[in-house]
Short mmCIF file of C-alpha atoms in Angstrom, two decimals:
data_model
loop_
_atom_site.label_atom_id
_atom_site.label_comp_id
_atom_site.label_asym_id
_atom_site.label_seq_id
_atom_site.Cartn_x
_atom_site.Cartn_y
_atom_site.Cartn_z
CA MET D 1 93.35 97.19 75.35
CA LYS D 2 90.59 96.61 77.88
CA LYS D 3 89.12 99.81 79.27
CA ILE D 4 88.99 100.65 82.95
CA ARG D 5 86.58 103.54 83.12
CA MET D 6 87.42 105.90 85.89
CA ILE D 7 86.00 109.20 87.04
CA LEU D 8 88.82 111.66 87.64
CA PHE D 9 88.73 114.33 90.29
CA PHE D 10 91.01 117.24 89.42
CA THR D 11 90.28 119.29 92.51
CA LEU D 12 93.31 119.37 94.79
CA PHE D 13 92.94 118.98 98.54
CA PHE D 14 89.75 120.89 99.43
CA GLY D 15 88.15 121.30 96.04
CA ALA D 16 84.64 122.54 95.54
CA SER D 17 82.13 120.38 97.36
CA GLY D 18 78.53 121.30 96.76
CA VAL D 19 77.30 117.70 97.09
CA SER D 20 73.95 117.61 98.80
CA GLN D 21 72.21 114.62 100.25
CA THR D 22 69.03 113.88 98.33
CA PRO D 23 65.81 113.10 100.24
CA ALA D 24 65.67 109.64 98.62
CA LEU D 25 68.86 108.51 100.37
CA LYS D 26 68.25 106.49 103.51
CA ASP D 27 70.69 105.67 106.27
CA VAL D 28 71.64 101.99 106.03
CA ARG D 29 72.59 101.53 109.68
CA ALA D 30 70.73 98.49 110.96
CA LYS D 31 73.31 98.45 113.71
CA GLN D 32 76.36 100.44 114.72
CA TYR D 33 79.41 100.07 112.46
CA GLY D 34 82.80 99.32 113.98
CA PHE D 35 84.15 102.83 113.36
CA GLU D 36 81.26 104.68 115.01
CA ASN D 37 81.60 106.35 118.41
CA LYS D 38 85.37 106.34 117.98
CA THR D 39 88.08 108.93 117.38
CA TYR D 40 90.87 108.47 114.84
CA ILE D 41 94.16 110.34 114.60
CA TYR D 42 95.22 110.67 110.98
CA SER D 43 98.30 111.35 108.93
CA GLY D 44 98.33 114.36 106.63
CA TYR D 45 97.39 113.42 103.11
CA PHE D 46 100.74 114.54 101.84
CA ILE D 47 103.57 113.06 103.78
CA ASP D 48 105.72 116.13 104.40
CA LEU D 49 102.91 117.92 106.25
CA LYS D 50 104.08 118.29 109.84
CA ASN D 51 100.59 118.34 111.21
CA PRO D 52 99.36 119.08 114.71
CA ARG D 53 96.69 116.86 116.25
CA PHE D 54 94.45 116.19 113.25
CA TYR D 55 91.59 113.80 113.91
CA PHE D 56 88.14 112.72 112.85
CA SER D 57 85.45 111.20 115.04
CA PHE D 58 81.98 109.70 114.81
CA LYS D 59 79.56 110.22 117.69
CA ASP D 60 75.79 109.82 117.82
CA GLY D 61 75.36 110.29 114.08
CA THR D 62 77.67 113.32 113.84
CA ILE D 63 81.08 113.45 112.19
CA GLU D 64 83.77 115.87 113.37
CA ILE D 65 86.94 116.46 111.35
CA ALA D 66 89.88 118.60 112.44
CA GLU D 67 91.56 119.28 109.10
CA PRO D 68 94.39 121.57 107.96
CA ALA D 69 93.57 124.98 106.53
CA PHE D 70 95.36 125.89 103.31
CA ASN D 71 93.41 128.83 101.89
CA THR D 72 94.42 131.17 104.69
CA ASP D 73 97.19 133.50 105.81
CA GLU D 74 100.68 132.22 106.51
CA GLU D 75 100.27 132.34 110.29
CA LYS D 76 97.33 129.91 110.22
CA TRP D 77 98.53 127.81 107.28
CA ALA D 78 97.99 124.08 107.91
CA GLN D 79 96.48 124.72 111.34
CA ALA D 80 93.46 122.66 112.30
CA ILE D 81 89.95 123.86 111.52
CA VAL D 82 86.99 121.80 112.69
CA TYR D 83 84.16 120.62 110.45
CA THR D 84 81.07 119.14 112.16
CA ALA D 85 77.91 117.78 110.56
CA PRO D 86 75.24 115.08 110.96
CA TYR D 87 75.74 112.17 108.58
CA ALA D 88 73.94 109.30 106.89
CA LEU D 89 75.55 106.05 105.72
CA ILE D 90 74.74 104.82 102.22
CA ARG D 91 75.86 101.50 100.68
CA LYS D 92 76.55 101.22 96.94
CA ASP D 93 78.10 98.30 95.04
CA GLY D 94 79.45 96.86 98.27
CA PHE D 95 81.09 100.13 99.41
CA LEU D 96 80.01 102.35 102.30
CA TYR D 97 79.60 106.11 101.82
CA LEU D 98 79.12 108.82 104.41
CA HIS D 99 76.91 111.74 103.36
CA THR D 100 76.52 115.11 105.04
CA ASP D 101 74.57 118.07 103.67
CA THR D 102 77.63 119.34 101.76
CA ARG D 103 80.18 116.52 101.54
CA ARG D 104 80.47 112.83 100.64
CA PHE D 105 83.15 110.36 101.73
CA LEU D 106 84.02 106.79 100.90
CA ILE D 107 84.73 104.90 104.14
CA LEU D 108 87.16 101.97 104.30
CA PHE D 109 87.72 100.48 107.75
CA SER D 110 89.07 97.40 109.47
CA GLY D 111 90.22 96.92 113.03
CA GLU D 112 91.96 100.07 114.24
CA VAL D 113 92.25 101.60 110.75
CA CYS D 114 89.69 103.92 109.17
CA LEU D 115 90.16 105.72 105.85
CA LEU D 116 88.01 108.65 104.70
CA LYS D 117 88.24 109.45 100.98
CA ASP D 118 86.58 112.70 99.91
CA CYS D 119 84.58 111.91 96.77
CA ASN D 120 85.09 115.40 95.32
CA SER D 121 88.82 115.91 95.79
CA THR D 122 92.06 113.99 96.27
CA LEU D 123 91.73 114.33 100.05
CA CYS D 124 92.41 111.07 101.92
CA LEU D 125 92.47 110.84 105.71
CA TRP D 126 94.29 107.71 106.90
CA GLY D 127 93.22 107.30 110.52
CA LEU D 128 94.26 105.05 113.37
CA GLU D 129 92.30 104.76 116.60
CA LYS D 130 93.66 107.26 119.09
CA SER D 131 94.73 104.42 121.42
CA SER D 132 96.80 102.69 118.71
CA LYS D 133 100.33 101.70 119.65
CA TYR D 134 101.53 103.07 116.30
CA ILE D 135 100.74 106.67 117.26
CA LEU D 136 103.63 108.38 119.04
CA ARG D 137 102.64 110.93 121.67
CA ASP D 138 104.38 114.12 122.68
CA THR D 139 103.39 115.62 126.04
CA VAL D 140 103.94 119.16 124.75
CA ARG D 141 102.67 119.06 121.16
CA GLY D 142 100.17 116.22 121.51
CA TYR D 143 99.95 113.48 118.91
CA THR D 144 102.72 113.42 116.34
CA SER D 145 102.43 112.54 112.67
CA PRO D 146 102.94 111.03 110.22
CA PHE D 147 102.85 107.48 111.57
CA LEU D 148 101.84 105.95 108.24
CA PHE D 149 104.26 106.12 105.32
CA GLN D 150 104.05 105.53 101.62
CA PRO D 151 107.07 103.66 100.20
CA GLN D 152 109.05 105.20 97.40
CA TYR D 153 107.70 103.40 94.38
CA GLN D 154 110.70 102.28 92.34
CA SER D 155 109.48 100.08 89.53
CA PHE D 156 106.78 97.86 88.08
CA SER D 157 107.37 94.88 85.81
CA SER D 158 104.41 96.16 83.78
CA PHE D 159 101.50 98.57 84.07
CA LEU D 160 98.35 99.29 82.13
CA THR D 161 98.13 102.33 79.87
CA GLU D 162 95.01 103.45 78.05
CA THR D 163 93.48 106.49 76.39
CA ILE D 164 90.10 107.80 77.54
CA ASN D 165 88.50 110.73 75.71
CA GLY D 166 91.85 111.55 74.11
CA VAL D 167 93.76 111.59 77.42
CA LYS D 168 96.42 108.96 78.11
CA PHE D 169 96.54 107.36 81.55
CA ALA D 170 99.24 105.16 83.07
CA TYR D 171 98.30 103.10 86.12
CA ASN D 172 101.75 103.18 87.69
CA ARG D 173 101.32 105.76 90.49
CA GLU D 174 103.62 108.16 88.66
CA ASN D 175 104.24 111.41 90.60
CA LYS D 176 102.14 110.14 93.52
CA ARG D 177 104.89 109.16 95.95
CA TYR D 178 104.52 112.31 98.05
CA TYR D 179 100.76 112.00 98.49
CA LEU D 180 98.75 109.67 100.66
CA GLU D 181 96.12 109.07 97.99
CA ILE D 182 94.38 106.08 96.46
CA ASN D 183 95.93 105.48 93.05
CA PRO D 184 95.85 101.88 91.85
CA TRP D 185 98.66 100.01 90.19
CA VAL D 186 97.23 97.86 87.38
CA GLU D 187 99.50 95.28 85.76
CA GLY D 188 99.74 95.51 82.00
CA ILE D 189 100.27 92.03 80.57
CA SER D 190 97.78 89.68 78.93
CA GLY D 191 95.92 87.50 81.40
CA ASP D 192 95.71 87.80 85.19
CA GLY D 193 99.16 89.26 85.78
CA ILE D 194 100.60 86.20 87.54
CA GLY D 195 104.32 86.80 88.09
CA GLU D 196 104.12 90.59 87.76
CA VAL D 197 106.10 92.50 90.37
CA GLN D 198 105.82 95.81 92.19
CA THR D 199 109.13 96.89 93.75
CA VAL D 200 109.29 99.64 96.37
CA ASN D 201 111.86 101.24 98.64
CA VAL D 202 111.30 101.30 102.40
CA PRO D 203 114.07 103.62 103.62
CA PHE D 204 113.27 103.51 107.35
CA GLY D 205 112.35 99.84 107.59
CA SER D 206 109.19 98.33 109.04
CA ASP D 207 107.67 94.95 109.83
CA THR D 208 104.06 96.14 109.50
CA PHE D 209 102.42 96.93 106.16
CA LEU D 210 98.96 98.11 105.14
CA PHE D 211 97.42 96.86 101.89
CA LEU D 212 94.46 98.18 99.88
CA ASN D 213 93.52 95.38 97.51
CA GLY D 214 91.90 95.76 94.10
CA PHE D 215 90.86 98.78 92.04
CA ILE D 216 89.28 101.35 94.37
CA ASP D 217 87.62 104.43 92.89
CA SER D 218 85.10 106.34 94.99
CA GLY D 219 83.26 107.38 91.82
CA ARG D 220 83.18 103.89 90.27
CA PRO D 221 82.77 101.29 93.05
CA ASP D 222 81.71 98.70 90.46
CA LEU D 223 85.30 98.53 89.17
CA TYR D 224 86.44 96.66 92.27
CA LEU D 225 84.66 93.42 91.32
CA LYS D 226 84.94 93.92 87.56
CA ASN D 227 88.75 93.82 87.78
CA SER D 228 90.84 91.07 89.38
CA ARG D 229 92.18 91.43 92.92
CA ILE D 230 95.32 89.92 94.40
CA LYS D 231 94.94 86.73 96.43
CA GLU D 232 98.55 85.74 97.12
CA LEU D 233 101.70 87.87 97.09
CA ILE D 234 105.29 86.67 97.29
CA VAL D 235 107.16 89.23 99.41
CA ARG D 236 110.95 89.44 99.06
CA ASN D 237 113.55 91.55 100.86
CA GLY D 238 117.18 90.44 100.57
CA THR D 239 117.25 86.81 101.73
CA PHE D 240 113.76 87.09 103.21
CA GLN D 241 110.83 85.54 101.32
CA GLU D 242 107.26 84.93 102.45
CA THR D 243 103.95 84.29 100.69
CA ILE D 244 101.01 86.19 102.16
CA THR D 245 97.30 85.86 101.44
CA LEU D 246 95.11 88.94 101.10
CA LYS D 247 91.36 88.93 101.66
CA ASP D 248 89.07 89.67 98.74
CA SER D 249 88.09 92.96 100.32
CA PRO D 250 88.77 96.66 99.66
CA GLU D 251 89.04 97.29 103.40
CA PRO D 252 92.51 98.08 104.83
CA GLN D 253 94.51 94.96 105.66
CA ILE D 254 97.43 95.13 108.09
CA ILE D 255 100.03 92.36 107.93
CA GLN D 256 102.97 92.07 110.32
CA PHE D 257 106.07 90.19 109.19
CA ALA D 258 108.47 88.22 111.37
CA CYS D 259 111.38 90.56 110.64
CA LEU D 260 112.15 94.11 109.60
CA LEU D 261 111.83 94.83 105.87
CA GLU D 262 114.13 97.62 104.76
CA GLY D 263 115.40 98.96 101.47
CA GLU D 264 114.18 97.27 98.30
CA VAL D 265 111.05 95.18 98.87
CA SER D 266 109.25 93.36 96.04
CA PHE D 267 105.70 92.06 95.84
CA GLU D 268 105.02 89.41 93.18
CA ILE D 269 101.49 88.36 92.19
CA LYS D 270 101.13 84.61 92.81
CA SER D 271 97.35 84.18 92.46
CA VAL D 272 94.25 86.36 92.06
CA TYR D 273 90.54 86.64 92.69
CA LYS D 274 89.20 86.85 89.14
CA GLY D 275 87.28 89.92 87.99
CA THR D 276 83.73 89.59 86.71
CA LYS D 277 84.50 91.52 83.51
CA TYR D 278 88.23 92.23 83.10
CA GLU D 279 91.41 90.21 83.60
CA ASP D 280 93.44 93.23 84.74
CA THR D 281 94.70 92.84 88.32
CA ALA D 282 94.97 95.89 90.58
CA MET D 283 96.38 96.95 93.94
CA SER D 284 95.27 100.36 95.25
CA GLY D 285 97.93 100.89 97.89
CA ILE D 286 100.83 99.54 99.95
CA LEU D 287 101.92 101.56 102.97
CA TYR D 288 103.98 100.82 106.05
CA LEU D 289 103.59 101.82 109.67
CA ARG D 290 106.10 103.32 112.05
CA ILE D 291 107.53 100.81 114.50
CA PRO D 292 106.39 101.53 118.08
CA PRO D 293 109.23 102.46 120.49
CA GLU D 294 108.64 99.40 122.71
CA ARG D 295 109.49 97.13 119.78
#
């Protein structure tokens, strides 16, 4: 069985940080990135968190994150605390990282979507620009959340299993349905995985889906190109069928369909971008967005 080497982070939510920026690291900003000088409202990283107005913003080289407090008394549990720090942007193996004096994040962004993945915990902040039509607003409580949902993962036609240092891993997102994390599905057959299917349940229905293509690991960015990525997917829901093409990019990709997809939705691999080392094909996430009231 081919090995996908992966650094595991066992720290839940706000695990120990202690990552310091070394003097040798230099900011790679030749120009302003698309996410800078913007504010993003984000969904809680586990979907049953009824969060207040959580956000993160980038302004003049400083990041500000309003994030929920968990290690506190019951009265303040999950209330927003604000973290502010200057940052530098570092590029490694085609991925962009944000460094502060104590923390490090992988940044994935495209259009109105920006994802911050803490490199030392399972913390993922899935943000949409504050002006996004997908964010519902309440005049009393402010922004509401969640607006981004993870489908209930029902089944996979196959998935990769392997043993690393005596520990068995299954790349099937088992026990991850309640968490907005990055946990790749990797098909488990010989070859590129053409014809393999991921079937999910979308109980509320949506016509807008977010895809994270390929194998994304903040600790091993080289695994994205080493493994195959999905090029074409056949999407089925009842009598509906459509073939979509994904970019060969780890950045978030939003695709809107012509009709509402609800209930059992399947995604079949039709073609791939071949990996430089392995034939295993991976998808790091499929989520769906809440339908705006005007639609």
